[in-house]
Amino acid sequence: MTPSQPHAWQGHASWCVAQANLDLPAFLAIWHAWTLDPQRPTHLHVLALSHNAESVHAACRDVSSLPADFAHQVAEQCWGLLPGMHRLRFAQGHISLTLCIGDSPEFAELLRQHPTGPCLPPAHLGPHGARTVTVIGSGISGAGTARALAERGWQVTVLDAGSAPAAGASGLPVGVIAPHTSHDDSAVSRLTRAGVRLMRHTLQTWLTEGTDWSPTGVLERRLPGKTRRGGVPLSWLNEHAEWAQDWTHKAPPPAPDDAYWHAKGAWIKPAPLVRALLNHPNIRWQGHTQADALKYVDRPSQSIATGDETPNSATWQVLQGHTVLAESSRVVIAAGPGSAALVATATADGSSPRINPLRGQISWGLMADIPDAPMPATPVNGNGAFVHSVPTEAGPAWFVGSTFDRLNDQPEVLDADHRENHSRLAALLPDTAQVLAPLFGVPNTAQGESMHATSAALNTQLDTHASVRGWAGIRCGTPDRFPVVGAVPNAPEGLWINAAMGSRGLTLALLCGEILAARWQGEPLPVEAKLAKALDAARFTNKH
């Protein structure tokens, strides 16, 4: 299809364009035609193959010389394009350019599965008017899933037990996003890179930089005693060094020798993101709901009695006791630690994925209380994380944490966890921890005249008013530390789950929502198929 031909995409929700060889000028022409067409599809997917990263970066340099604003936007996203799959997003996510770099047989198969033409949803989805879904939970997983489906024409009801969105683990005051790295470039490393790219695009699109998030980069310490020592693949130091630098590399002095620099890392406030994601005309949010059971209602098609060709869309009921909270053709469970219990009410054998609670506590305070404390230039992570100068209603603040408690599933703030957070900070940033020690009520063992003077001045300030503050929430994870995304095994058709992000919710939750939406719509997946399979909800039932 070229812009001069009739727009065959009209009437379709999603449209695919396959390029056996990357052609950025053709992509720009298609984007231009999409922009001018009032009957355009809501999502345009361009899949393009390239045998090596060098040719992709050369194409990006060439296109950057074109005068079109679209060309500038493409060039801005041509970073970190290592071998593998990369999805670049434009027009608030409605246009995607999926680059498949390398000679993997999977990439050629992807073009065969998605030739130029409409993306074809699975036949069992039914007519467009029947596409209703209830999402249970409005943390980042639930809100991201709701937004991905709403933008594809689904009518979405979001139920939450809280009085406001992000009332659970996604209500943490601030968190850090950064890619995982490993010598073998493992599945989780590749997934987190895709997640960081999507999250950064979403933050740039919907949130206010400097208030709700900041692209600071993140310094990671690889500390002794950690089970994962990390590192990067050897190819990142050799043939792919130019593009790997965009992601992660050894931090230069004066950083410690064990430090790596994540150039695309950032801090983020999850709650504003959740609110922004839910702000869509196809989404209805309802709080103060305690969903405790799911019921599949196998009703006959209305066409038998009335001649109406549209089947009844209310095949699932979400219950609170005997009260029906919502009815819809599909349900997505994104209820954090409560997800497994809900799944068990709907499966034939009462089974559910093994999802375990994971309590975390953040310790924080105001920058005004520690005016002379030594501070790192950027967020630091590696044993928990430390972020400072984050705007809050009480003033600029610092944050440290989080703890990982697999035994306590209650979100109370505990003094013992404050002490644990201070211990983690002492390993990450010893000088900063020494100065903050009085806030935590732990002994200050500062050494040196300058450190003694700073600590004494802080103690004087703390005598009257300052102390550490706290926030606690319950995340959840799985034994293999991968999220659970997909159709629920042993349940009637239409029940899905997107949960158990563990400690990587900020990095992976939106990506998981996009994977789910792509499966429903018959769109190309945003990551390689084998990576999406690693998250599938059926993976535990397939093991003997």
Coordinates of C-alpha atoms in Angstrom, one line a residue:
M1 CA 0.0 0.0 0.0
T2 CA 1.3 3.5 -0.9
P3 CA -0.3 6.8 0.1
S4 CA -1.6 7.3 -3.4
Q5 CA -3.7 4.0 -3.3
P6 CA -7.1 3.7 -1.8
H7 CA -6.8 3.3 1.9
A8 CA -7.6 -0.3 2.3
W9 CA -7.1 0.0 6.1
Q10 CA -10.3 1.9 6.6
G11 CA -12.7 0.0 8.9
H12 CA -10.0 -1.9 10.6
A13 CA -8.9 -1.3 14.2
S14 CA -5.3 -2.4 13.6
W15 CA -3.2 -2.6 10.4
C16 CA 0.1 -4.2 9.6
V17 CA 2.7 -3.3 7.1
A18 CA 5.6 -5.8 6.5
Q19 CA 9.0 -4.6 5.2
A20 CA 11.3 -7.4 4.3
N21 CA 14.1 -4.8 4.4
L22 CA 13.9 -1.7 6.5
D23 CA 12.7 1.3 4.5
L24 CA 12.4 4.4 6.7
P25 CA 11.3 6.8 3.9
A26 CA 8.4 4.4 3.1
F27 CA 7.6 4.2 6.8
L28 CA 7.4 8.0 6.9
A29 CA 5.2 8.1 3.9
I30 CA 2.8 5.6 5.5
W31 CA 2.8 7.5 8.7
H32 CA 2.0 10.7 6.8
A33 CA -0.9 9.0 5.0
W34 CA -2.2 7.6 8.3
T35 CA -2.2 11.1 9.9
L36 CA -4.2 12.6 7.0
D37 CA -6.9 9.9 6.9
P38 CA -9.8 10.5 9.3
Q39 CA -10.9 6.9 8.9
R40 CA -7.4 5.5 9.8
P41 CA -7.0 2.5 12.0
T42 CA -6.4 3.2 15.7
H43 CA -3.1 1.3 15.5
L44 CA -0.6 1.0 12.7
H45 CA 2.1 -1.6 13.0
V46 CA 5.1 -1.5 10.6
L47 CA 7.4 -4.6 10.9
A48 CA 10.8 -4.2 9.3
L49 CA 13.8 -6.6 9.0
S50 CA 17.4 -5.7 9.0
H51 CA 20.3 -8.1 9.0
N52 CA 22.6 -6.1 11.2
A53 CA 22.6 -3.1 13.6
E54 CA 25.0 -1.1 11.5
S55 CA 22.6 -0.8 8.6
V56 CA 19.8 0.3 11.0
H57 CA 21.9 3.0 12.4
A58 CA 23.0 4.1 9.0
A59 CA 19.3 4.3 7.9
C60 CA 18.5 6.4 11.0
R61 CA 21.4 8.8 10.2
D62 CA 20.1 9.2 6.6
V63 CA 16.5 9.8 7.6
S64 CA 17.5 12.4 10.2
S65 CA 18.6 14.6 7.3
L66 CA 15.1 14.8 5.9
P67 CA 13.1 18.0 6.7
A68 CA 10.0 16.2 7.9
D69 CA 9.1 16.4 11.6
F70 CA 8.3 12.7 11.5
A71 CA 11.9 12.0 10.5
H72 CA 13.2 13.9 13.5
Q73 CA 11.0 11.8 15.8
V74 CA 12.4 8.6 14.3
A75 CA 16.0 9.7 14.6
E76 CA 15.4 10.6 18.3
Q77 CA 14.4 7.0 19.0
C78 CA 17.3 5.3 17.2
W79 CA 19.2 4.5 20.3
G80 CA 20.3 1.2 21.8
L81 CA 19.3 -0.8 18.7
L82 CA 21.2 -4.0 19.6
P83 CA 20.5 -7.3 17.7
G84 CA 17.0 -8.4 18.6
M85 CA 13.5 -6.9 18.5
H86 CA 12.9 -3.2 19.2
R87 CA 9.5 -1.4 19.1
L88 CA 9.7 2.3 18.5
R89 CA 6.4 4.1 19.3
F90 CA 5.0 7.3 17.8
A91 CA 1.8 9.3 17.8
Q92 CA 1.1 8.5 21.5
G93 CA 1.7 4.9 20.8
H94 CA -0.8 4.5 18.0
I95 CA 2.0 4.0 15.4
S96 CA 4.8 1.5 16.0
L97 CA 7.9 0.6 14.0
T98 CA 9.1 -2.9 15.1
L99 CA 12.7 -3.4 14.1
C100 CA 13.9 -7.0 13.9
I101 CA 17.7 -6.9 13.8
G102 CA 19.6 -10.0 13.0
D103 CA 19.1 -13.3 11.2
S104 CA 16.8 -15.1 13.6
P105 CA 14.4 -17.4 11.8
E106 CA 11.7 -16.1 14.1
F107 CA 11.9 -12.7 12.4
A108 CA 11.1 -14.0 8.9
E109 CA 8.3 -16.1 10.5
L110 CA 6.9 -12.9 12.1
L111 CA 6.5 -11.3 8.7
R112 CA 4.8 -14.4 7.3
Q113 CA 2.3 -14.3 10.3
H114 CA 1.7 -10.6 9.8
P115 CA 1.7 -9.7 6.2
T116 CA 0.6 -6.3 5.0
G117 CA -3.1 -6.0 5.7
P118 CA -5.4 -6.0 8.7
C119 CA -4.3 -7.5 12.0
L120 CA -6.8 -10.3 12.5
P121 CA -8.1 -10.9 16.0
P122 CA -8.8 -14.5 17.0
A123 CA -12.3 -15.5 15.7
H124 CA -13.6 -16.2 19.2
L125 CA -13.4 -12.5 20.1
G126 CA -16.8 -11.8 18.5
P127 CA -18.2 -8.6 17.1
H128 CA -16.6 -5.3 18.1
G129 CA -19.7 -4.3 20.0
A130 CA -19.4 -7.3 22.3
R131 CA -15.9 -6.3 23.4
T132 CA -16.3 -5.6 27.1
V133 CA -13.8 -6.4 29.7
T134 CA -13.5 -6.1 33.5
V135 CA -10.0 -5.5 34.9
I136 CA -9.7 -6.3 38.6
G137 CA -7.0 -4.1 40.2
S138 CA -5.9 -0.6 39.4
G139 CA -2.2 -0.6 40.0
I140 CA 0.2 -0.2 37.1
S141 CA -0.6 -3.7 35.8
G142 CA -4.3 -3.1 35.8
A143 CA -4.2 0.5 34.6
G144 CA -1.7 -0.4 31.8
T145 CA -3.9 -3.3 30.7
A146 CA -7.0 -1.2 30.8
R147 CA -5.4 1.6 28.7
A148 CA -4.0 -0.8 26.1
L149 CA -7.4 -2.4 25.6
A150 CA -9.4 0.9 25.7
E151 CA -7.3 2.4 23.0
R152 CA -8.1 -0.7 20.9
G153 CA -11.9 -0.1 21.2
W154 CA -12.7 -2.2 24.3
Q155 CA -15.1 -0.9 26.9
V156 CA -13.3 -1.4 30.1
T157 CA -14.6 -1.5 33.7
V158 CA -11.8 -1.3 36.3
L159 CA -12.6 -2.5 39.8
D160 CA -10.5 -1.8 42.9
A161 CA -10.8 -2.3 46.6
G162 CA -9.3 1.1 47.4
S163 CA -10.8 4.5 47.5
A164 CA -8.6 5.7 44.7
P165 CA -6.4 4.2 42.0
A166 CA -2.9 2.9 42.9
A167 CA -4.1 2.2 46.5
G168 CA -1.9 -0.9 46.7
A169 CA 1.8 -1.5 45.9
S170 CA 1.6 0.9 43.0
G171 CA 1.1 3.7 45.6
L172 CA 4.7 3.7 46.6
P173 CA 6.0 7.3 46.7
V174 CA 8.8 6.9 44.2
G175 CA 10.6 4.1 42.4
V176 CA 13.4 3.5 39.9
I177 CA 13.4 1.9 36.5
A178 CA 16.6 0.4 35.0
P179 CA 17.4 -2.5 32.8
H180 CA 18.6 -5.8 34.1
T181 CA 22.0 -6.9 32.7
S182 CA 23.7 -10.3 32.5
H183 CA 26.7 -11.9 30.8
D184 CA 24.4 -14.1 28.7
D185 CA 21.9 -11.4 28.0
S186 CA 19.2 -13.5 29.6
A187 CA 15.4 -13.4 29.0
V188 CA 14.9 -11.0 31.9
S189 CA 17.6 -8.7 30.6
R190 CA 16.0 -8.4 27.2
L191 CA 12.5 -8.1 28.6
T192 CA 13.5 -5.2 30.9
R193 CA 15.1 -3.4 28.0
A194 CA 11.8 -3.6 26.1
G195 CA 10.0 -2.5 29.3
V196 CA 12.3 0.5 29.9
R197 CA 11.8 1.7 26.3
L198 CA 8.0 1.5 26.6
M199 CA 7.9 3.0 30.0
R200 CA 10.1 6.0 29.0
H201 CA 7.8 6.6 26.0
T202 CA 4.8 6.5 28.2
L203 CA 6.3 8.8 30.8
Q204 CA 7.3 11.3 28.1
T205 CA 3.8 11.2 26.6
W206 CA 1.7 11.5 29.7
L207 CA 3.6 12.8 32.7
T208 CA 5.4 16.0 33.7
E209 CA 9.1 15.7 33.7
G210 CA 10.7 16.9 36.9
T211 CA 7.5 16.6 38.9
D212 CA 6.2 13.1 38.2
W213 CA 9.4 11.5 36.8
S214 CA 12.9 12.4 35.8
P215 CA 15.3 10.8 33.2
T216 CA 18.2 11.0 35.5
G217 CA 20.0 7.8 34.6
V218 CA 20.7 5.3 37.4
L219 CA 24.0 4.2 38.9
E220 CA 24.0 0.6 40.0
R221 CA 26.4 -0.9 42.5
R222 CA 27.3 -4.6 42.1
L223 CA 27.9 -5.3 45.8
P224 CA 29.6 -8.3 47.4
G225 CA 27.2 -11.0 48.6
K226 CA 24.6 -10.3 46.0
T227 CA 23.3 -13.5 44.3
R228 CA 23.4 -11.8 40.9
R229 CA 26.7 -10.3 40.1
G230 CA 25.5 -8.9 36.8
G231 CA 27.8 -7.7 34.1
V232 CA 27.2 -7.3 30.4
P233 CA 27.7 -9.6 27.4
L234 CA 31.2 -9.5 25.8
S235 CA 29.7 -8.3 22.6
W236 CA 28.7 -5.1 24.4
L237 CA 32.4 -4.4 24.9
N238 CA 33.4 -5.2 21.3
E239 CA 31.3 -5.3 18.2
H240 CA 28.2 -3.8 19.7
A241 CA 29.8 -1.3 22.1
E242 CA 28.5 1.8 20.2
W243 CA 24.9 0.8 20.8
A244 CA 25.3 -0.9 24.1
Q245 CA 26.6 2.4 25.6
D246 CA 23.1 3.8 25.2
W247 CA 21.9 1.2 27.7
T248 CA 24.6 0.2 30.2
H249 CA 28.3 0.5 30.7
K250 CA 30.9 0.7 33.4
A251 CA 30.5 3.9 35.3
P252 CA 33.6 6.2 35.0
P253 CA 35.5 7.5 38.1
P254 CA 34.9 8.7 40.7
A255 CA 32.2 6.0 40.8
P256 CA 33.3 2.8 42.6
D257 CA 34.9 0.0 40.5
D258 CA 31.8 -2.1 41.1
A259 CA 29.4 0.5 39.5
Y260 CA 27.5 0.4 36.2
W261 CA 25.7 3.3 34.6
H262 CA 22.2 2.9 33.2
A263 CA 21.8 5.8 30.8
K264 CA 18.1 5.3 30.3
G265 CA 17.2 4.8 34.0
A266 CA 14.8 7.2 35.7
W267 CA 12.9 7.8 38.9
I268 CA 9.1 7.7 38.7
K269 CA 6.1 8.4 40.9
P270 CA 3.7 5.5 40.0
A271 CA 0.4 7.0 41.2
P272 CA 0.3 9.9 38.7
L273 CA 1.1 7.4 36.0
V274 CA -1.8 5.2 37.0
R275 CA -4.2 8.1 37.0
A276 CA -3.0 9.2 33.6
L277 CA -3.4 5.7 32.1
L278 CA -7.0 5.4 33.5
N279 CA -8.0 8.8 32.0
H280 CA -9.6 7.5 28.8
P281 CA -13.3 7.7 27.7
N282 CA -13.5 3.9 27.3
I283 CA -12.5 3.3 30.9
R284 CA -14.8 3.4 33.9
W285 CA -13.2 3.1 37.3
Q286 CA -15.1 1.9 40.4
G287 CA -13.5 1.8 43.9
H288 CA -14.5 0.4 47.2
T289 CA -15.2 -3.0 45.6
Q290 CA -14.1 -6.3 47.2
A291 CA -14.3 -8.8 44.4
D292 CA -14.2 -12.3 45.9
A293 CA -15.4 -14.6 43.2
L294 CA -15.8 -15.0 39.4
K295 CA -18.7 -16.8 37.7
Y296 CA -18.8 -17.9 34.1
V297 CA -22.4 -17.6 32.6
D298 CA -22.8 -19.8 29.6
R299 CA -25.8 -18.0 28.0
P300 CA -27.1 -18.8 24.6
S301 CA -26.7 -16.3 21.8
Q302 CA -29.5 -13.8 21.6
S303 CA -29.6 -14.3 17.8
I304 CA -31.5 -17.6 18.4
A305 CA -34.5 -15.8 19.9
T306 CA -34.3 -12.3 18.4
G307 CA -32.4 -12.7 15.1
D308 CA -29.8 -10.3 16.5
E309 CA -26.4 -11.3 15.1
T310 CA -24.5 -9.9 18.1
P311 CA -24.0 -12.5 20.9
N312 CA -24.6 -11.6 24.5
S313 CA -21.4 -10.0 25.7
A314 CA -22.0 -10.7 29.5
T315 CA -20.4 -14.1 29.9
W316 CA -18.4 -13.3 33.1
Q317 CA -19.7 -12.0 36.4
V318 CA -17.5 -10.5 39.0
L319 CA -19.0 -11.0 42.5
Q320 CA -18.8 -9.5 45.9
G321 CA -20.8 -12.0 48.0
H322 CA -24.0 -12.4 46.1
T323 CA -23.7 -8.9 44.5
V324 CA -22.7 -8.7 40.8
L325 CA -20.2 -5.9 40.6
A326 CA -19.7 -6.2 36.8
E327 CA -20.5 -8.3 33.8
S328 CA -18.4 -8.5 30.7
S329 CA -17.3 -10.8 27.9
R330 CA -13.8 -11.0 29.4
V331 CA -12.0 -10.5 32.7
V332 CA -8.4 -9.6 33.4
I333 CA -7.1 -10.2 37.0
A334 CA -4.5 -7.8 38.1
A335 CA -5.2 -7.8 41.8
G336 CA -1.7 -8.2 43.2
P337 CA -1.5 -10.7 46.1
G338 CA -5.3 -11.4 45.8
S339 CA -5.0 -12.6 42.2
A340 CA -4.5 -16.3 43.0
A341 CA -7.5 -16.6 45.2
L342 CA -9.7 -15.0 42.5
V343 CA -8.4 -17.3 39.9
A344 CA -9.1 -20.3 42.1
T345 CA -12.8 -19.4 42.2
A346 CA -13.1 -19.8 38.4
T347 CA -10.9 -22.8 37.5
A348 CA -12.4 -26.3 37.1
D349 CA -10.1 -27.8 39.7
G350 CA -9.6 -24.8 42.0
S351 CA -6.0 -24.4 40.8
S352 CA -4.2 -21.0 40.5
P353 CA -0.7 -19.8 39.7
R354 CA 1.6 -19.9 42.6
I355 CA 1.7 -16.2 43.5
N356 CA 3.4 -15.2 46.7
P357 CA 3.2 -11.9 48.7
L358 CA 6.3 -9.8 48.9
R359 CA 6.1 -7.0 51.4
G360 CA 8.3 -3.9 50.9
Q361 CA 8.9 -0.8 53.0
I362 CA 10.3 2.6 51.9
S363 CA 12.0 5.0 54.3
W364 CA 12.0 8.7 53.5
G365 CA 12.5 12.2 54.8
L366 CA 12.8 15.8 53.7
M367 CA 15.9 17.3 52.2
A368 CA 15.4 20.4 54.4
D369 CA 16.3 18.2 57.4
I370 CA 19.7 17.2 56.0
P371 CA 21.0 20.4 54.3
D372 CA 24.7 19.3 54.5
A373 CA 24.4 15.6 53.8
P374 CA 26.6 14.3 50.9
M375 CA 24.3 13.3 48.0
P376 CA 25.0 11.3 44.8
A377 CA 24.4 13.1 41.5
T378 CA 21.8 10.5 40.5
P379 CA 19.7 7.7 41.9
V380 CA 21.7 4.7 43.0
N381 CA 20.5 1.1 43.3
G382 CA 22.0 -2.3 43.8
N383 CA 20.8 -3.2 47.3
G384 CA 17.6 -1.3 47.4
A385 CA 17.8 2.2 45.9
F386 CA 18.4 5.8 47.0
V387 CA 16.7 8.7 45.3
H388 CA 16.8 12.3 46.5
S389 CA 15.4 15.8 45.7
V390 CA 12.1 14.3 44.6
P391 CA 9.3 16.9 44.7
T392 CA 6.5 16.1 47.3
E393 CA 3.7 18.1 48.9
A394 CA 5.9 18.5 52.0
G395 CA 8.9 19.6 50.0
P396 CA 11.8 18.0 48.2
A397 CA 12.5 14.6 49.7
W398 CA 14.9 11.6 49.8
F399 CA 13.8 7.9 49.6
V400 CA 15.6 4.7 50.4
G401 CA 14.4 1.0 50.1
S402 CA 12.7 -1.2 49.6
T403 CA 12.8 -4.2 51.9
F404 CA 11.9 -7.7 50.7
D405 CA 9.8 -9.6 53.3
R406 CA 8.3 -12.9 52.2
L407 CA 6.8 -13.7 55.6
N408 CA 4.8 -10.6 56.6
D409 CA 1.9 -9.8 54.3
Q410 CA 0.7 -6.7 56.2
P411 CA 1.5 -3.2 55.0
E412 CA 2.3 -1.6 58.4
V413 CA 5.4 0.5 58.7
L414 CA 7.9 -1.2 61.0
D415 CA 10.9 0.2 62.9
A416 CA 12.9 -2.9 62.1
D417 CA 12.5 -2.3 58.4
H418 CA 13.7 1.3 58.8
R419 CA 16.9 -0.1 60.3
E420 CA 17.2 -2.6 57.4
N421 CA 16.8 0.2 54.9
H422 CA 19.5 2.2 56.7
S423 CA 21.8 -0.9 56.5
R424 CA 21.2 -1.2 52.8
L425 CA 22.0 2.5 52.4
A426 CA 25.2 2.0 54.3
A427 CA 26.3 -0.5 51.8
L428 CA 25.3 1.6 48.8
L429 CA 26.4 5.1 50.0
P430 CA 28.3 4.9 53.3
D431 CA 28.8 8.7 53.7
T432 CA 25.2 9.5 53.1
A433 CA 24.1 6.7 55.5
Q434 CA 26.4 8.1 58.3
V435 CA 24.8 11.5 58.1
L436 CA 21.2 10.1 58.0
A437 CA 21.9 7.7 60.9
P438 CA 20.2 10.0 63.6
L439 CA 17.0 10.1 61.6
F440 CA 16.9 6.3 61.7
G441 CA 17.7 6.1 65.4
V442 CA 20.9 4.1 64.8
P443 CA 24.4 4.8 66.2
N444 CA 26.4 7.1 64.1
T445 CA 30.0 5.8 63.7
A446 CA 31.1 8.7 61.4
Q447 CA 34.9 9.1 61.1
G448 CA 36.8 12.2 60.2
E449 CA 36.5 15.8 61.4
S450 CA 34.2 16.9 58.5
M451 CA 31.9 13.9 58.9
H452 CA 31.7 14.5 62.7
A453 CA 30.8 18.1 62.1
T454 CA 28.1 17.3 59.6
S455 CA 26.6 14.7 61.9
A456 CA 26.7 17.0 64.9
A457 CA 24.9 19.7 63.0
L458 CA 22.2 17.2 61.9
N459 CA 21.8 16.0 65.4
T460 CA 21.1 19.5 66.6
Q461 CA 18.4 19.9 64.0
L462 CA 16.8 16.5 64.8
D463 CA 16.5 17.2 68.5
T464 CA 13.3 19.1 68.0
H465 CA 11.4 17.7 64.9
A466 CA 13.0 15.4 62.3
S467 CA 12.6 11.7 62.0
V468 CA 12.4 9.1 59.3
R469 CA 9.0 8.5 57.7
G470 CA 7.8 5.4 56.0
W471 CA 5.5 3.7 53.4
A472 CA 4.8 0.0 53.1
G473 CA 3.0 -2.1 50.5
I474 CA 2.5 -5.7 49.3
R475 CA 3.8 -6.7 46.0
C476 CA 3.7 -10.3 44.7
G477 CA 5.9 -12.6 42.7
T478 CA 6.3 -16.2 41.4
P479 CA 9.0 -18.8 42.1
D480 CA 10.8 -18.2 38.8
R481 CA 10.5 -14.4 39.3
F482 CA 8.7 -13.8 36.0
P483 CA 5.3 -12.2 35.8
V484 CA 2.2 -14.2 34.9
V485 CA 0.5 -13.0 31.7
G486 CA -2.0 -14.9 29.6
A487 CA -5.2 -16.9 29.6
V488 CA -5.9 -18.7 32.9
P489 CA -5.4 -22.5 32.4
N490 CA -8.3 -24.8 33.4
A491 CA -10.8 -21.9 33.2
P492 CA -13.6 -21.1 30.7
E493 CA -12.5 -18.9 27.8
G494 CA -12.3 -15.2 28.5
L495 CA -10.4 -15.3 31.9
W496 CA -6.9 -13.7 31.8
I497 CA -4.3 -12.6 34.3
N498 CA -1.6 -10.0 34.3
A499 CA 0.1 -10.0 37.7
A500 CA 3.1 -11.0 39.9
M501 CA 5.6 -8.4 38.7
G502 CA 7.7 -8.9 41.8
S503 CA 10.3 -6.1 42.2
R504 CA 10.1 -5.2 38.5
G505 CA 6.6 -3.8 38.2
L506 CA 7.7 -0.3 37.1
T507 CA 9.8 -1.9 34.3
L508 CA 7.6 -4.7 33.1
A509 CA 3.9 -4.0 33.9
L510 CA 3.1 -1.8 30.9
L511 CA 5.0 -4.2 28.6
C512 CA 2.9 -7.1 29.9
G513 CA -0.3 -5.2 29.3
E514 CA 0.8 -4.6 25.7
I515 CA 1.6 -8.3 25.2
L516 CA -1.9 -9.2 26.4
A517 CA -3.6 -6.6 24.2
A518 CA -1.6 -7.8 21.1
R519 CA -2.7 -11.4 21.7
W520 CA -6.3 -10.3 21.8
Q521 CA -6.1 -8.1 18.7
G522 CA -4.0 -10.4 16.6
E523 CA -1.2 -7.8 16.5
P524 CA 2.5 -8.5 16.4
L525 CA 3.9 -9.0 19.8
P526 CA 6.1 -6.2 21.2
V527 CA 8.9 -8.8 22.1
E528 CA 10.2 -12.0 20.6
A529 CA 7.7 -14.9 20.9
K530 CA 10.0 -16.9 23.2
L531 CA 10.2 -14.0 25.6
A532 CA 6.5 -13.7 25.7
K533 CA 6.2 -17.4 26.3
A534 CA 8.4 -17.1 29.4
L535 CA 5.6 -15.1 31.0
D536 CA 2.7 -17.3 29.9
A537 CA 0.2 -18.1 32.7
A538 CA 0.2 -21.8 31.6
R539 CA 3.9 -22.4 32.1
F540 CA 3.5 -23.8 35.6
T541 CA 0.8 -26.3 34.5
N542 CA 3.0 -27.6 31.6
K543 CA 5.7 -28.7 34.1
H544 CA 5.6 -32.3 35.3

